[in-house]
PDB file of C-alpha atoms in Angstrom:
ATOM      1  CA  UNK Z  23       0.691   0.259   0.156  1.00 44.00           C
ATOM      2  CA  UNK Z  24       3.039   2.427   0.816  1.00 44.00           C
ATOM      3  CA  UNK Z  25       4.489   1.861  -2.421  1.00 49.00           C
ATOM      4  CA  UNK Z  26       1.400   2.304  -4.177  1.00 50.00           C
ATOM      5  CA  UNK Z  27       1.157   5.948  -3.015  1.00 52.00           C
ATOM      6  CA  UNK Z  28       4.926   6.584  -3.545  1.00 55.00           C
ATOM      7  CA  UNK Z  29       4.299   5.586  -6.848  1.00 54.00           C
ATOM      8  CA  UNK Z  30       1.260   8.432  -6.766  1.00 53.00           C
ATOM      9  CA  UNK Z  31       3.404  10.995  -5.458  1.00 53.00           C
ATOM     10  CA  UNK Z  32       6.098  10.701  -8.370  1.00 58.00           C
ATOM     11  CA  UNK Z  33       3.379  10.428 -11.030  1.00 54.00           C
ATOM     12  CA  UNK Z  34       1.063  14.037  -9.350  1.00 55.00           C
ATOM     13  CA  UNK Z  35       4.580  15.731  -9.327  1.00 56.00           C
ATOM     14  CA  UNK Z  36       5.648  14.872 -12.803  1.00 54.00           C
ATOM     15  CA  UNK Z  37       2.471  15.985 -13.346  1.00 52.00           C
ATOM     16  CA  UNK Z  38       2.672  18.990 -12.049  1.00 53.00           C
ATOM     17  CA  UNK Z  39       5.053  20.135 -13.458  1.00 55.00           C
ATOM     18  CA  UNK Z  40       4.142  19.785 -16.770  1.00 50.00           C
ATOM     19  CA  UNK Z  41       0.716  21.673 -16.254  1.00 48.00           C
ATOM     20  CA  UNK Z  42       3.389  24.725 -14.918  1.00 52.00           C
ATOM     21  CA  UNK Z  43       5.587  24.738 -17.730  1.00 50.00           C
ATOM     22  CA  UNK Z  44       2.302  24.150 -20.365  1.00 46.00           C
ATOM     23  CA  UNK Z  45       0.960  27.854 -18.019  1.00 47.00           C
ATOM     24  CA  UNK Z  46       4.408  29.449 -18.809  1.00 49.00           C
ATOM     25  CA  UNK Z  47       4.850  28.250 -23.102  1.00 43.00           C
ATOM     26  CA  UNK Z  48       1.273  29.302 -23.627  1.00 44.00           C
ATOM     27  CA  UNK Z  49       1.591  32.669 -21.503  1.00 48.00           C
ATOM     28  CA  UNK Z  50       4.593  33.595 -23.994  1.00 44.00           C
ATOM     29  CA  UNK Z  51       6.970  33.234 -20.714  1.00 47.00           C
ATOM     30  CA  UNK Z  52      10.582  32.197 -21.587  1.00 42.00           C
ATOM     31  CA  UNK Z  53      13.128  30.262 -20.226  1.00 45.00           C
ATOM     32  CA  UNK Z  54      16.787  30.122 -19.434  1.00 44.00           C
ATOM     33  CA  UNK Z  55      16.846  26.828 -21.372  1.00 44.00           C
ATOM     34  CA  UNK Z  56      20.909  26.583 -20.908  1.00 48.00           C
ATOM     35  CA  UNK Z  57      21.681  23.186 -19.185  1.00 54.00           C
ATOM     36  CA  UNK Z  58      18.028  22.582 -19.024  1.00 61.00           C
ATOM     37  CA  UNK Z  59      16.028  19.539 -20.918  1.00 57.00           C
ATOM     38  CA  UNK Z  60      13.355  21.771 -23.899  1.00 57.00           C
ATOM     39  CA  UNK Z  61      10.721  19.081 -23.546  1.00 52.00           C
ATOM     40  CA  UNK Z  62       8.023  19.373 -21.547  1.00 49.00           C
ATOM     41  CA  UNK Z  63       8.033  15.287 -19.824  1.00 48.00           C
ATOM     42  CA  UNK Z  64      12.149  15.328 -18.952  1.00 53.00           C
ATOM     43  CA  UNK Z  65      13.013  11.439 -18.758  1.00 47.00           C
ATOM     44  CA  UNK Z  66      16.552  12.819 -18.075  1.00 48.00           C
ATOM     45  CA  UNK Z  67      15.932  14.966 -15.194  1.00 49.00           C
ATOM     46  CA  UNK Z  68      18.887  15.085 -12.694  1.00 45.00           C
ATOM     47  CA  UNK Z  69      21.131  13.956 -15.080  1.00 42.00           C
ATOM     48  CA  UNK Z  70      20.784  16.674 -17.674  1.00 38.00           C
ATOM     49  CA  UNK Z  71      25.014  17.222 -17.448  1.00 40.00           C
ATOM     50  CA  UNK Z  72      25.611  14.346 -18.803  1.00 40.00           C
ATOM     51  CA  UNK Z  73      28.039  14.028 -21.728  1.00 41.00           C
ATOM     52  CA  UNK Z  74      26.840   9.945 -22.351  1.00 44.00           C
ATOM     53  CA  UNK Z  75      23.122  11.879 -23.385  1.00 49.00           C
ATOM     54  CA  UNK Z  76      22.196  12.645 -26.778  1.00 59.00           C
ATOM     55  CA  UNK Z  77      21.177  16.369 -26.989  1.00 60.00           C
ATOM     56  CA  UNK Z  78      19.359  17.967 -30.043  1.00 63.00           C
ATOM     57  CA  UNK Z  79      18.265  21.423 -30.827  1.00 62.00           C
ATOM     58  CA  UNK Z  80      15.656  22.637 -32.537  1.00 61.00           C
ATOM     59  CA  UNK Z  81      15.613  25.960 -35.324  1.00 60.00           C
ATOM     60  CA  UNK Z  82      12.840  26.466 -34.672  1.00 59.00           C
ATOM     61  CA  UNK Z  83      11.712  26.926 -31.145  1.00 63.00           C
ATOM     62  CA  UNK Z  84      15.578  27.397 -30.026  1.00 66.00           C
ATOM     63  CA  UNK Z  85      15.803  24.459 -27.580  1.00 68.00           C
ATOM     64  CA  UNK Z  86      17.163  21.554 -26.493  1.00 68.00           C
ATOM     65  CA  UNK Z  87      16.405  18.367 -25.947  1.00 63.00           C
ATOM     66  CA  UNK Z  88      17.203  14.697 -24.732  1.00 62.00           C
ATOM     67  CA  UNK Z  89      17.380  12.345 -27.560  1.00 60.00           C
ATOM     68  CA  UNK Z  90      14.678  10.261 -25.251  1.00 57.00           C
ATOM     69  CA  UNK Z  91      12.320  13.445 -23.915  1.00 58.00           C
ATOM     70  CA  UNK Z  92      12.101  13.670 -28.238  1.00 54.00           C
ATOM     71  CA  UNK Z  93      11.203  11.558 -29.387  1.00 49.00           C
ATOM     72  CA  UNK Z  94       8.295  11.263 -26.158  1.00 45.00           C
ATOM     73  CA  UNK Z  95       5.571  12.304 -29.567  1.00 48.00           C
ATOM     74  CA  UNK Z  96       2.639   9.854 -30.766  1.00 48.00           C
ATOM     75  CA  UNK Z  97       2.572   8.856 -34.664  1.00 54.00           C
ATOM     76  CA  UNK Z  98       0.588  11.785 -35.859  1.00 57.00           C
ATOM     77  CA  UNK Z  99       2.671  13.684 -34.532  1.00 52.00           C
ATOM     78  CA  UNK Z 100       5.568  11.987 -35.673  1.00 54.00           C
ATOM     79  CA  UNK Z 101       3.655  12.802 -39.211  1.00 58.00           C
ATOM     80  CA  UNK Z 102       3.237  15.983 -38.916  1.00 57.00           C
ATOM     81  CA  UNK Z 103       5.884  16.766 -37.429  1.00 54.00           C
ATOM     82  CA  UNK Z 104       8.342  15.432 -40.033  1.00 53.00           C
ATOM     83  CA  UNK Z 105       8.940  17.525 -42.492  1.00 55.00           C
ATOM     84  CA  UNK Z 106       8.770  20.424 -40.878  1.00 57.00           C
ATOM     85  CA  UNK Z 107      10.965  20.277 -37.616  1.00 57.00           C
ATOM     86  CA  UNK Z 108      15.080  20.280 -38.707  1.00 59.00           C
ATOM     87  CA  UNK Z 109      17.697  19.331 -35.663  1.00 55.00           C
ATOM     88  CA  UNK Z 110      21.306  19.457 -35.426  1.00 53.00           C
ATOM     89  CA  UNK Z 111      23.861  17.646 -33.363  1.00 50.00           C
ATOM     90  CA  UNK Z 112      24.808  19.638 -30.313  1.00 48.00           C
ATOM     91  CA  UNK Z 113      28.394  18.371 -30.274  1.00 45.00           C
ATOM     92  CA  UNK Z 114      29.405  18.613 -34.193  1.00 50.00           C
ATOM     93  CA  UNK Z 115      26.473  21.476 -35.029  1.00 52.00           C
ATOM     94  CA  UNK Z 116      25.563  19.338 -38.350  1.00 56.00           C
ATOM     95  CA  UNK Z 117      21.893  19.205 -39.532  1.00 60.00           C
ATOM     96  CA  UNK Z 118      20.947  15.646 -38.917  1.00 55.00           C
ATOM     97  CA  UNK Z 119      17.295  15.558 -40.385  1.00 62.00           C
ATOM     98  CA  UNK Z 120      13.774  15.730 -39.726  1.00 63.00           C
ATOM     99  CA  UNK Z 121      12.739  13.388 -36.512  1.00 61.00           C
ATOM    100  CA  UNK Z 122      12.442  10.099 -38.641  1.00 67.00           C
ATOM    101  CA  UNK Z 123      15.865  10.720 -39.266  1.00 67.00           C
ATOM    102  CA  UNK Z 124      17.078  10.607 -35.943  1.00 64.00           C
ATOM    103  CA  UNK Z 125      14.319   7.372 -35.035  1.00 67.00           C
ATOM    104  CA  UNK Z 126      16.331   5.465 -38.550  1.00 71.00           C
ATOM    105  CA  UNK Z 127      19.722   6.881 -36.865  1.00 67.00           C
ATOM    106  CA  UNK Z 128      18.496   5.766 -32.930  1.00 66.00           C
ATOM    107  CA  UNK Z 129      17.394   2.224 -34.628  1.00 73.00           C
ATOM    108  CA  UNK Z 130      21.037   2.124 -35.770  1.00 75.00           C
ATOM    109  CA  UNK Z 131      23.178   2.469 -32.964  1.00 70.00           C
ATOM    110  CA  UNK Z 132      21.153  -0.068 -30.726  1.00 71.00           C
ATOM    111  CA  UNK Z 133      21.243  -2.172 -33.529  1.00 77.00           C
ATOM    112  CA  UNK Z 134      25.295  -1.216 -33.808  1.00 77.00           C
ATOM    113  CA  UNK Z 135      25.196  -1.406 -30.110  1.00 76.00           C
ATOM    114  CA  UNK Z 136      23.249  -4.505 -29.556  1.00 78.00           C
ATOM    115  CA  UNK Z 137      25.868  -6.797 -31.757  1.00 83.00           C
ATOM    116  CA  UNK Z 138      28.455  -5.162 -29.551  1.00 80.00           C
ATOM    117  CA  UNK Z 139      27.183  -5.921 -26.074  1.00 81.00           C
ATOM    118  CA  UNK Z 140      26.909  -9.464 -27.935  1.00 86.00           C
ATOM    119  CA  UNK Z 141      29.952  -9.566 -28.723  1.00 84.00           C
ATOM    120  CA  UNK Z 142      31.254  -8.555 -25.692  1.00 83.00           C
ATOM    121  CA  UNK Z 143      29.660 -11.263 -24.231  1.00 84.00           C
ATOM    122  CA  UNK Z 144      31.713 -13.451 -25.534  1.00 87.00           C
ATOM    123  CA  UNK Z 145      34.805 -11.948 -25.222  1.00 85.00           C
ATOM    124  CA  UNK Z 146      33.711 -12.013 -21.460  1.00 84.00           C
ATOM    125  CA  UNK Z 147      33.227 -15.953 -21.432  1.00 85.00           C
ATOM    126  CA  UNK Z 148      36.429 -16.593 -23.235  1.00 84.00           C
ATOM    127  CA  UNK Z 149      38.063 -14.956 -21.369  1.00 82.00           C
ATOM    128  CA  UNK Z 150      36.467 -16.460 -17.923  1.00 82.00           C
ATOM    129  CA  UNK Z 151      37.716 -20.136 -19.803  1.00 84.00           C
ATOM    130  CA  UNK Z 152      41.455 -18.299 -20.243  1.00 79.00           C
ATOM    131  CA  UNK Z 153      41.022 -17.130 -16.437  1.00 76.00           C
ATOM    132  CA  UNK Z 154      40.171 -21.050 -15.073  1.00 77.00           C
ATOM    133  CA  UNK Z 155      42.896 -22.339 -16.865  1.00 74.00           C
ATOM    134  CA  UNK Z 156      45.257 -19.518 -16.235  1.00 69.00           C
ATOM    135  CA  UNK Z 157      43.660 -20.922 -12.129  1.00 67.00           C
ATOM    136  CA  UNK Z 158      44.739 -23.955 -12.678  1.00 66.00           C
ATOM    137  CA  UNK Z 159      47.800 -23.549 -13.672  1.00 62.00           C
ATOM    138  CA  UNK Z 160      48.443 -21.449 -11.056  1.00 59.00           C
ATOM    139  CA  UNK Z 161      47.029 -24.402  -8.808  1.00 57.00           C
ATOM    140  CA  UNK Z 162      49.470 -26.844  -9.962  1.00 57.00           C
ATOM    141  CA  UNK Z 163      52.427 -25.107 -10.466  1.00 60.00           C
ATOM    142  CA  UNK Z 164      52.535 -23.114  -6.749  1.00 61.00           C
ATOM    143  CA  UNK Z 165      49.455 -25.512  -4.774  1.00 63.00           C
ATOM    144  CA  UNK Z 166      49.710 -28.770  -2.207  1.00 70.00           C
ATOM    145  CA  UNK Z 167      50.393 -30.873  -4.739  1.00 72.00           C
ATOM    146  CA  UNK Z 168      53.840 -29.202  -5.420  1.00 74.00           C
ATOM    147  CA  UNK Z 169      54.354 -27.655  -1.835  1.00 75.00           C
ATOM    148  CA  UNK Z 170      54.747 -31.565  -0.783  1.00 79.00           C
ATOM    149  CA  UNK Z 171      56.679 -32.607  -4.584  1.00 79.00           C
ATOM    150  CA  UNK Z 172      59.443 -30.453  -3.223  1.00 78.00           C
ATOM    151  CA  UNK Z 173      59.515 -32.008   0.465  1.00 81.00           C
ATOM    152  CA  UNK Z 174      59.326 -35.009  -1.345  1.00 82.00           C
ATOM    153  CA  UNK Z 175      62.333 -34.549  -3.510  1.00 81.00           C
ATOM    154  CA  UNK Z 176      64.519 -33.566  -0.438  1.00 83.00           C
ATOM    155  CA  UNK Z 177      64.035 -36.793   1.636  1.00 84.00           C
ATOM    156  CA  UNK Z 178      65.139 -38.623  -1.453  1.00 83.00           C
ATOM    157  CA  UNK Z 179      67.851 -36.539  -1.608  1.00 83.00           C
ATOM    158  CA  UNK Z 180      66.984 -35.567  -5.253  1.00 80.00           C
ATOM    159  CA  UNK Z 181      68.946 -32.917  -6.978  1.00 76.00           C
ATOM    160  CA  UNK Z 182      64.969 -30.542  -8.139  1.00 71.00           C
ATOM    161  CA  UNK Z 183      67.533 -28.642 -10.812  1.00 69.00           C
ATOM    162  CA  UNK Z 184      67.450 -31.378 -12.219  1.00 67.00           C
ATOM    163  CA  UNK Z 185      64.239 -32.902 -11.111  1.00 70.00           C
ATOM    164  CA  UNK Z 186      62.372 -29.367 -13.149  1.00 66.00           C
ATOM    165  CA  UNK Z 187      65.236 -29.190 -16.293  1.00 64.00           C
ATOM    166  CA  UNK Z 188      64.391 -33.442 -16.763  1.00 65.00           C
ATOM    167  CA  UNK Z 189      68.573 -33.914 -17.009  1.00 64.00           C
ATOM    168  CA  UNK Z 190      68.482 -36.645 -14.960  1.00 64.00           C
ATOM    169  CA  UNK Z 191      71.141 -39.586 -13.520  1.00 65.00           C
ATOM    170  CA  UNK Z 192      70.880 -42.646 -13.024  1.00 67.00           C
ATOM    171  CA  UNK Z 193      71.279 -42.071  -9.068  1.00 74.00           C
ATOM    172  CA  UNK Z 194      68.125 -39.261  -9.454  1.00 75.00           C
ATOM    173  CA  UNK Z 195      66.039 -41.684 -11.449  1.00 77.00           C
ATOM    174  CA  UNK Z 196      67.261 -44.634  -9.091  1.00 79.00           C
ATOM    175  CA  UNK Z 197      66.181 -43.091  -6.323  1.00 81.00           C
ATOM    176  CA  UNK Z 198      63.026 -42.276  -7.462  1.00 82.00           C
ATOM    177  CA  UNK Z 199      62.010 -44.963  -9.237  1.00 83.00           C
ATOM    178  CA  UNK Z 200      62.927 -47.982  -6.182  1.00 84.00           C
ATOM    179  CA  UNK Z 201      62.450 -48.180  -2.604  1.00 84.00           C
ATOM    180  CA  UNK Z 202      60.453 -46.310  -0.763  1.00 83.00           C
ATOM    181  CA  UNK Z 203      60.818 -43.362  -4.286  1.00 85.00           C
ATOM    182  CA  UNK Z 204      57.683 -43.597  -6.326  1.00 86.00           C
ATOM    183  CA  UNK Z 205      55.419 -43.910  -2.400  1.00 87.00           C
ATOM    184  CA  UNK Z 206      56.885 -41.021  -1.719  1.00 84.00           C
ATOM    185  CA  UNK Z 207      56.859 -39.011  -4.496  1.00 82.00           C
ATOM    186  CA  UNK Z 208      53.111 -39.663  -5.433  1.00 84.00           C
ATOM    187  CA  UNK Z 209      52.364 -38.933  -1.646  1.00 83.00           C
ATOM    188  CA  UNK Z 210      52.407 -35.403  -3.161  1.00 77.00           C
ATOM    189  CA  UNK Z 211      49.198 -35.870  -5.665  1.00 79.00           C
ATOM    190  CA  UNK Z 212      46.790 -37.719  -2.588  1.00 76.00           C
ATOM    191  CA  UNK Z 213      46.045 -33.298  -2.728  1.00 70.00           C
ATOM    192  CA  UNK Z 214      44.087 -34.123  -6.683  1.00 68.00           C
ATOM    193  CA  UNK Z 215      42.791 -38.031  -5.550  1.00 68.00           C
ATOM    194  CA  UNK Z 216      43.880 -41.638  -4.512  1.00 68.00           C
ATOM    195  CA  UNK Z 217      43.654 -42.954  -8.032  1.00 80.00           C
ATOM    196  CA  UNK Z 218      45.715 -40.646  -9.338  1.00 81.00           C
ATOM    197  CA  UNK Z 219      47.914 -41.716  -6.456  1.00 83.00           C
ATOM    198  CA  UNK Z 220      47.653 -45.249  -7.523  1.00 87.00           C
ATOM    199  CA  UNK Z 221      48.010 -45.194 -10.822  1.00 88.00           C
ATOM    200  CA  UNK Z 222      51.164 -43.370 -10.935  1.00 86.00           C
ATOM    201  CA  UNK Z 223      52.936 -45.140  -7.495  1.00 89.00           C
ATOM    202  CA  UNK Z 224      52.357 -48.704  -9.653  1.00 89.00           C
ATOM    203  CA  UNK Z 225      53.868 -47.275 -13.047  1.00 88.00           C
ATOM    204  CA  UNK Z 226      56.928 -45.604 -11.340  1.00 87.00           C
ATOM    205  CA  UNK Z 227      57.123 -49.526  -8.816  1.00 90.00           C
ATOM    206  CA  UNK Z 228      57.478 -50.882 -12.344  1.00 89.00           C
ATOM    207  CA  UNK Z 229      59.605 -48.666 -14.031  1.00 86.00           C
ATOM    208  CA  UNK Z 230      61.923 -49.778 -10.443  1.00 87.00           C
ATOM    209  CA  UNK Z 231      62.073 -53.215 -11.038  1.00 89.00           C
ATOM    210  CA  UNK Z 232      63.312 -52.178 -14.744  1.00 86.00           C
ATOM    211  CA  UNK Z 233      65.086 -50.153 -14.380  1.00 84.00           C
ATOM    212  CA  UNK Z 234      66.777 -51.743 -11.381  1.00 85.00           C
ATOM    213  CA  UNK Z 235      68.206 -54.778 -14.131  1.00 86.00           C
ATOM    214  CA  UNK Z 236      68.873 -52.317 -17.075  1.00 83.00           C
ATOM    215  CA  UNK Z 237      71.915 -50.171 -14.662  1.00 82.00           C
ATOM    216  CA  UNK Z 238      73.302 -53.940 -13.386  1.00 81.00           C
ATOM    217  CA  UNK Z 239      76.872 -53.725 -13.915  1.00 80.00           C
ATOM    218  CA  UNK Z 240      76.471 -57.339 -14.803  1.00 82.00           C
ATOM    219  CA  UNK Z 241      75.964 -60.142 -17.141  1.00 86.00           C
ATOM    220  CA  UNK Z 242      72.564 -60.409 -17.055  1.00 84.00           C
ATOM    221  CA  UNK Z 243      70.380 -64.335 -16.242  1.00 88.00           C
ATOM    222  CA  UNK Z 244      68.167 -66.027 -18.565  1.00 88.00           C
ATOM    223  CA  UNK Z 245      65.351 -65.395 -15.398  1.00 90.00           C
ATOM    224  CA  UNK Z 246      66.313 -61.512 -15.179  1.00 88.00           C
ATOM    225  CA  UNK Z 247      66.057 -61.235 -19.059  1.00 88.00           C
ATOM    226  CA  UNK Z 248      62.313 -63.092 -19.042  1.00 89.00           C
ATOM    227  CA  UNK Z 249      61.169 -60.600 -16.174  1.00 90.00           C
ATOM    228  CA  UNK Z 250      62.368 -57.651 -18.091  1.00 87.00           C
ATOM    229  CA  UNK Z 251      61.409 -58.280 -20.831  1.00 88.00           C
ATOM    230  CA  UNK Z 252      57.469 -58.535 -18.694  1.00 90.00           C
ATOM    231  CA  UNK Z 253      58.415 -56.085 -16.558  1.00 88.00           C
ATOM    232  CA  UNK Z 254      58.663 -53.279 -19.749  1.00 87.00           C
ATOM    233  CA  UNK Z 255      55.589 -55.534 -21.562  1.00 87.00           C
ATOM    234  CA  UNK Z 256      53.098 -54.686 -18.138  1.00 88.00           C
ATOM    235  CA  UNK Z 257      54.558 -50.534 -18.049  1.00 86.00           C
ATOM    236  CA  UNK Z 258      53.559 -50.854 -21.625  1.00 83.00           C
ATOM    237  CA  UNK Z 259      50.943 -51.781 -21.188  1.00 86.00           C
ATOM    238  CA  UNK Z 260      49.772 -49.910 -17.292  1.00 87.00           C
ATOM    239  CA  UNK Z 261      50.843 -47.294 -20.032  1.00 84.00           C
ATOM    240  CA  UNK Z 262      48.728 -46.731 -23.031  1.00 84.00           C
ATOM    241  CA  UNK Z 263      45.878 -47.554 -21.021  1.00 86.00           C
ATOM    242  CA  UNK Z 264      46.152 -44.568 -18.402  1.00 84.00           C
ATOM    243  CA  UNK Z 265      47.925 -42.304 -20.757  1.00 82.00           C
ATOM    244  CA  UNK Z 266      46.656 -43.607 -24.776  1.00 81.00           C
ATOM    245  CA  UNK Z 267      47.261 -40.315 -26.180  1.00 77.00           C
ATOM    246  CA  UNK Z 268      51.081 -39.788 -24.588  1.00 72.00           C
ATOM    247  CA  UNK Z 269      53.891 -40.808 -26.018  1.00 69.00           C
ATOM    248  CA  UNK Z 270      55.220 -43.498 -25.126  1.00 63.00           C
ATOM    249  CA  UNK Z 271      59.623 -42.956 -24.583  1.00 60.00           C
ATOM    250  CA  UNK Z 272      61.462 -44.984 -27.060  1.00 53.00           C
ATOM    251  CA  UNK Z 273      63.810 -46.815 -23.897  1.00 55.00           C
ATOM    252  CA  UNK Z 274      60.308 -48.163 -22.939  1.00 54.00           C
ATOM    253  CA  UNK Z 275      59.296 -48.823 -26.029  1.00 50.00           C
ATOM    254  CA  UNK Z 276      62.384 -50.670 -27.717  1.00 50.00           C
ATOM    255  CA  UNK Z 277      61.735 -52.442 -24.125  1.00 50.00           C
ATOM    256  CA  UNK Z 278      57.836 -54.194 -24.912  1.00 49.00           C
ATOM    257  CA  UNK Z 279      59.013 -55.147 -27.913  1.00 49.00           C
ATOM    258  CA  UNK Z 280      62.995 -56.599 -29.139  1.00 45.00           C
ATOM    259  CA  UNK Z 281      63.844 -57.383 -25.657  1.00 45.00           C
ATOM    260  CA  UNK Z 282      66.363 -59.980 -26.673  1.00 46.00           C
ATOM    261  CA  UNK Z 283      64.678 -63.417 -26.377  1.00 47.00           C
ATOM    262  CA  UNK Z 284      66.120 -65.569 -23.283  1.00 43.00           C
TER     263      UNK Z 284
END
């Protein structure tokens, strides 16, 4: 009830203002229109100094109007005024034609603005996707998994520079894939998921068995060669199952296909 009364009061105030303006115009009283909209009803009241509003000037009545206020006409008034009133832009001072010309211009501008809004929305959505990707990179580049991995490398006495640059030597690899290495390294993946941790631990464990045999400084027995062959095949199968689109490293590929028969 209170909201309805407030709305009615606002309408009455606007109606009173229109009546007062009409009375002044009919009595021939002049008004100082500088910085004011000459429309009988101004929809931009209080915003007259906002330069984002489009102002037009009437050569006939010598008044400035907000475009939105100027176009509060009936179809009949537009038709009658289309051939008699000409307006010009308050910025460039060039005549822009009749009301019909103004309406056509505004319609084109509205269409262009709508297209721009659609383009901006699409750009915004694309940027949101990029932002999400960057957040994921930051999460896994500086998140708890990386911090846990750094601690694991310290515990295993692995050279961090060798790890991050990929320039491993045999001792580094041996420490990471044998003994407690696989479990220690993959503990960092616990924050990502137990399943991911189990996958990598199994792969590293099999790789450790392969590495222990191929780095032996002696001739291999027939049983060791058979075990090496089985481990290479097992690693290749596990790797391709978990990472079907990844490229298997050449040494393992050779091991799975070209292991010497005992």
